CSV table of C-alpha atoms in Angstrom, one decimal:
chain,number,residue,atom,x,y,z
A,561,UNK,CA,51.5,119.3,-190.4
A,562,UNK,CA,54.8,117.7,-192.3
A,563,UNK,CA,54.7,115.9,-195.7
A,564,UNK,CA,56.0,112.2,-196.2
A,565,UNK,CA,59.4,113.7,-197.6
A,566,UNK,CA,59.6,116.3,-194.9
A,567,UNK,CA,59.1,113.6,-192.2
A,568,UNK,CA,62.0,110.9,-194.1
A,569,UNK,CA,64.2,114.0,-194.0
A,570,UNK,CA,63.9,114.5,-190.2
A,571,UNK,CA,64.0,111.0,-189.0
A,572,UNK,CA,66.2,109.5,-191.7
A,573,UNK,CA,63.3,107.0,-193.0
A,574,UNK,CA,63.1,106.4,-196.8
A,575,UNK,CA,59.7,107.6,-198.1
A,576,UNK,CA,59.2,103.9,-199.2
A,577,UNK,CA,59.8,102.9,-195.3
A,578,UNK,CA,57.3,105.3,-194.6
A,579,UNK,CA,54.9,104.0,-197.1
A,580,UNK,CA,55.3,100.6,-195.7
A,581,UNK,CA,54.4,101.9,-192.0
A,582,UNK,CA,51.5,102.8,-193.8
A,583,UNK,CA,50.6,100.0,-195.3
A,584,UNK,CA,50.8,97.4,-192.2
A,585,UNK,CA,49.1,99.6,-189.9
A,586,UNK,CA,52.3,100.5,-188.0
A,587,UNK,CA,52.2,104.4,-188.7
A,588,UNK,CA,48.9,105.8,-190.1
A,589,UNK,CA,49.4,109.4,-191.2
A,590,UNK,CA,47.4,112.2,-189.6
A,591,UNK,CA,45.5,113.1,-192.8
A,592,UNK,CA,45.7,112.0,-196.6
A,593,UNK,CA,45.0,114.8,-199.1
A,594,UNK,CA,42.2,114.7,-202.0
A,595,UNK,CA,45.7,114.4,-204.1
A,596,UNK,CA,46.8,111.3,-202.1
A,597,UNK,CA,49.5,113.2,-200.1
A,598,UNK,CA,50.2,112.2,-196.3
A,599,UNK,CA,50.5,114.5,-193.6
A,600,UNK,CA,52.0,113.9,-190.6
A,601,UNK,CA,51.5,115.9,-187.3
A,602,UNK,CA,53.3,115.5,-184.0
A,603,UNK,CA,51.3,112.6,-182.7
A,604,UNK,CA,52.8,110.6,-185.5
A,605,UNK,CA,56.0,111.8,-185.1
A,606,UNK,CA,56.0,110.9,-181.1
A,607,UNK,CA,55.1,107.0,-182.6
A,608,UNK,CA,58.1,107.6,-185.0
A,609,UNK,CA,60.4,107.8,-182.1
A,610,UNK,CA,59.1,105.2,-180.1
A,611,UNK,CA,59.2,102.7,-183.6
A,612,UNK,CA,63.2,103.9,-183.9
A,613,UNK,CA,63.5,103.0,-180.5
A,614,UNK,CA,62.2,99.5,-180.6
A,615,UNK,CA,64.0,98.9,-183.8
A,616,UNK,CA,67.2,99.7,-182.2
A,617,UNK,CA,66.1,96.8,-180.0
A,618,UNK,CA,65.9,94.5,-183.1
A,619,UNK,CA,62.2,94.1,-182.4
A,620,UNK,CA,60.5,93.1,-185.9
A,621,UNK,CA,57.9,95.4,-187.3
A,622,UNK,CA,54.9,93.5,-186.2
A,623,UNK,CA,56.1,93.3,-182.6
A,624,UNK,CA,56.1,97.1,-182.4
A,625,UNK,CA,52.7,97.6,-183.9
A,626,UNK,CA,51.3,95.6,-181.2
A,627,UNK,CA,53.3,97.6,-178.7
A,628,UNK,CA,52.4,100.6,-179.5
A,629,UNK,CA,48.8,99.7,-180.1
A,630,UNK,CA,48.8,98.0,-176.9
A,631,UNK,CA,45.9,100.2,-174.5
A,632,UNK,CA,48.6,99.8,-171.8
A,633,UNK,CA,51.6,101.2,-173.6
A,634,UNK,CA,53.7,103.4,-171.5
A,635,UNK,CA,55.2,106.1,-173.5
A,636,UNK,CA,57.1,107.5,-170.8
A,637,UNK,CA,58.5,104.5,-169.6
A,638,UNK,CA,59.8,103.6,-172.8
A,639,UNK,CA,61.4,106.9,-173.5
A,640,UNK,CA,62.9,106.3,-170.1
A,641,UNK,CA,64.2,103.3,-171.1
A,642,UNK,CA,65.9,104.7,-174.3
A,643,UNK,CA,67.5,107.5,-172.3
A,644,UNK,CA,68.8,104.7,-169.7
A,645,UNK,CA,70.2,103.3,-173.0
A,646,UNK,CA,71.4,106.1,-174.6
A,647,UNK,CA,73.5,107.2,-171.5
A,648,UNK,CA,75.1,103.7,-171.2
A,649,UNK,CA,76.1,103.7,-175.0
A,650,UNK,CA,77.6,107.3,-174.3
A,651,UNK,CA,79.6,106.1,-171.4
A,652,UNK,CA,81.0,103.2,-173.4
A,653,UNK,CA,82.0,105.5,-176.1
A,654,UNK,CA,83.6,107.9,-173.9
A,655,UNK,CA,85.5,105.2,-172.5
A,656,UNK,CA,86.8,103.9,-175.7
A,657,UNK,CA,87.8,107.6,-177.0
A,658,UNK,CA,89.8,108.1,-173.7
A,659,UNK,CA,91.6,105.0,-174.2
A,660,UNK,CA,92.2,105.7,-178.2
A,661,UNK,CA,93.5,109.1,-177.5
A,662,UNK,CA,95.8,108.1,-174.5
A,663,UNK,CA,97.1,105.5,-176.7
A,664,UNK,CA,97.4,107.8,-179.6
A,665,UNK,CA,99.9,110.6,-177.2
A,666,UNK,CA,101.6,107.9,-175.2
A,667,UNK,CA,102.4,105.9,-178.4
A,668,UNK,CA,102.1,102.8,-176.7
A,669,UNK,CA,99.6,100.0,-176.5
A,670,UNK,CA,97.3,100.2,-173.3
A,671,UNK,CA,97.0,96.7,-172.1
A,672,UNK,CA,93.9,97.9,-170.6
A,673,UNK,CA,91.0,96.2,-172.5
A,674,UNK,CA,88.2,97.2,-169.9
A,675,UNK,CA,86.6,99.5,-172.2
A,676,UNK,CA,85.8,97.3,-174.8
A,677,UNK,CA,83.4,95.7,-172.1
A,678,UNK,CA,80.4,95.8,-173.4
A,679,UNK,CA,78.8,93.3,-170.5
A,680,UNK,CA,76.7,96.1,-168.9
A,681,UNK,CA,75.6,97.7,-171.8
A,682,UNK,CA,74.4,94.3,-173.2
A,683,UNK,CA,72.4,93.4,-169.8
A,684,UNK,CA,70.8,97.1,-169.8
A,685,UNK,CA,70.0,96.5,-173.1
A,686,UNK,CA,68.3,92.6,-172.7
A,687,UNK,CA,66.6,93.9,-169.5
A,688,UNK,CA,64.5,96.6,-171.9
A,689,UNK,CA,64.0,94.1,-174.3
A,690,UNK,CA,62.3,91.8,-171.7
A,691,UNK,CA,60.4,94.6,-170.1
A,692,UNK,CA,58.8,94.9,-173.9
A,693,UNK,CA,59.4,91.8,-175.5
A,694,UNK,CA,55.6,90.5,-174.4
A,695,UNK,CA,54.2,89.3,-178.1
A,696,UNK,CA,53.9,85.8,-178.6
A,697,UNK,CA,56.4,86.1,-181.7
A,698,UNK,CA,59.0,88.0,-179.7
A,699,UNK,CA,58.7,85.1,-176.7
A,700,UNK,CA,59.0,82.5,-179.4
A,701,UNK,CA,62.1,84.2,-180.9
A,702,UNK,CA,63.2,84.5,-177.1
A,703,UNK,CA,63.1,80.9,-176.4
A,704,UNK,CA,64.7,79.8,-179.7
A,705,UNK,CA,67.5,81.6,-179.7
A,706,UNK,CA,68.2,81.2,-175.9
A,707,UNK,CA,71.7,80.1,-174.9
A,708,UNK,CA,72.4,80.6,-178.3
A,709,UNK,CA,76.4,81.8,-179.0
A,710,UNK,CA,77.1,84.7,-181.1
A,711,UNK,CA,78.9,82.7,-183.7
A,712,UNK,CA,75.6,80.8,-183.8
A,713,UNK,CA,73.7,83.5,-184.4
A,714,UNK,CA,75.9,84.6,-187.2
A,715,UNK,CA,75.3,81.4,-188.9
A,716,UNK,CA,71.2,81.8,-188.8
A,717,UNK,CA,72.0,85.2,-190.8
A,718,UNK,CA,74.5,83.6,-192.8
A,719,UNK,CA,72.0,80.7,-194.1
A,720,UNK,CA,69.1,83.4,-194.6
A,721,UNK,CA,71.4,85.8,-196.9
A,722,UNK,CA,72.3,82.2,-198.7
A,723,UNK,CA,68.6,81.3,-199.3
A,724,UNK,CA,68.5,85.0,-200.6
A,725,UNK,CA,71.7,84.6,-202.6
A,726,UNK,CA,69.8,81.3,-204.2
A,727,UNK,CA,66.2,83.3,-204.7
A,728,UNK,CA,68.9,85.8,-206.5
A,729,UNK,CA,70.4,83.4,-208.9
A,730,UNK,CA,66.5,82.6,-210.5
A,731,UNK,CA,65.6,86.9,-210.6
A,732,UNK,CA,65.5,86.3,-214.5
A,733,UNK,CA,62.3,84.2,-213.9
A,734,UNK,CA,58.5,84.7,-213.4
A,735,UNK,CA,58.1,85.4,-209.5
A,736,UNK,CA,55.0,82.9,-209.8
A,737,UNK,CA,58.1,80.2,-211.1
A,738,UNK,CA,57.7,76.9,-209.4
A,739,UNK,CA,61.2,77.2,-208.8
A,740,UNK,CA,61.1,80.3,-207.0
A,741,UNK,CA,58.2,79.6,-205.0
A,742,UNK,CA,60.1,76.6,-203.8
A,743,UNK,CA,62.6,78.9,-202.8
A,744,UNK,CA,60.2,81.2,-200.7
A,745,UNK,CA,59.0,78.1,-199.2
A,746,UNK,CA,62.8,77.3,-198.0
A,747,UNK,CA,63.1,81.1,-196.7
A,748,UNK,CA,59.7,80.7,-194.9
A,749,UNK,CA,60.9,77.4,-193.1
A,750,UNK,CA,64.4,78.7,-192.1
A,751,UNK,CA,62.3,81.7,-190.2
A,752,UNK,CA,60.1,79.4,-188.8
A,753,UNK,CA,62.8,77.2,-187.6
A,754,UNK,CA,65.3,79.3,-186.3
A,755,UNK,CA,63.3,82.4,-184.9
A,756,UNK,CA,59.6,82.5,-184.9
A,757,UNK,CA,56.2,80.6,-186.4
A,758,UNK,CA,56.5,82.7,-189.7
A,759,UNK,CA,52.7,82.5,-191.3
A,760,UNK,CA,51.7,83.7,-194.4
A,761,UNK,CA,50.4,87.2,-192.9
A,762,UNK,CA,54.3,87.7,-191.1
A,763,UNK,CA,56.1,86.5,-194.4
A,764,UNK,CA,54.3,89.0,-196.3
A,765,UNK,CA,55.1,91.9,-193.7
A,766,UNK,CA,58.4,90.6,-194.2
A,767,UNK,CA,58.6,91.2,-197.7
A,768,UNK,CA,57.3,94.2,-197.6
A,769,UNK,CA,60.1,95.3,-195.1
A,770,UNK,CA,63.2,93.8,-197.6
A,771,UNK,CA,62.1,96.4,-200.1
A,772,UNK,CA,61.0,99.4,-197.7
A,773,UNK,CA,64.0,99.1,-195.0
A,774,UNK,CA,66.8,100.4,-197.0
A,775,UNK,CA,69.5,98.0,-194.8
A,776,UNK,CA,67.5,94.8,-195.9
A,777,UNK,CA,67.5,96.2,-199.5
A,778,UNK,CA,70.8,96.9,-199.5
A,779,UNK,CA,72.1,93.7,-198.1
A,780,UNK,CA,70.1,91.3,-199.6
A,781,UNK,CA,71.1,93.0,-203.0
A,782,UNK,CA,74.5,92.4,-201.8
A,783,UNK,CA,74.3,88.7,-201.6
A,784,UNK,CA,71.8,88.2,-204.1
A,785,UNK,CA,72.6,90.9,-206.7
A,786,UNK,CA,71.0,93.7,-208.0
A,787,UNK,CA,67.2,93.9,-207.8
A,788,UNK,CA,66.8,90.8,-205.5
A,789,UNK,CA,65.1,92.3,-202.9
A,790,UNK,CA,62.7,93.6,-205.0
A,791,UNK,CA,62.6,90.0,-206.7
A,792,UNK,CA,62.1,88.5,-203.6
A,793,UNK,CA,59.5,90.5,-202.1
A,794,UNK,CA,57.6,90.2,-205.7
A,795,UNK,CA,58.0,86.0,-205.0
A,796,UNK,CA,56.7,86.4,-201.5
A,797,UNK,CA,54.1,88.2,-202.4
A,798,UNK,CA,52.8,85.3,-204.9
A,799,UNK,CA,53.9,82.9,-202.5
A,800,UNK,CA,51.6,84.3,-200.2
A,801,UNK,CA,48.5,84.4,-202.4
A,802,UNK,CA,48.5,80.5,-202.5
């Protein structure tokens, strides 16, 4: 058995993220001691590997839970897909290394830019996403983003961060303040419009993820100011109570 801190060090997941995964039922510990310490065994570690794989494919946590809890989930197939993606990434990286080395040694720019071509890797990634993206929310997300250019996706991401920046300006207020809750409503509506139907249950999960996942927390705080992610999570919690 391993403690939550040991698992955190092994997997590079924060303790907060592991606590969040427990709270939403994505990763339950094998045992909780009388003192309240979470303990994990090999079965949980295998599940973490699957979770990290689907996170690499940018699946929402709710979708990952649905996939892993499906009685027909094939762990071997998931590992095989992960291996294929890793090998494709390795080949892409090796091409870039060769290009950089040749350019450095010859002192001239190599006009062959094929090493930057990621079409094969992206095609494989999409194939794997289609294989596992069977839940309704992911299907809805795929439908809404189908045909979008990278620029359009960036604009969507920028707009979400603008909303967090607006929330950050209000973080001195009580999270229950009407003005704050109105911004949370705007966030929920935007996610529904651009990605998938964001129910209060889904929004609540997102709110917890915004502080549990260090990447999200840092990015949100970067746009909204220190403490914005924590404040937004509390405001979302209040919003979802109503």
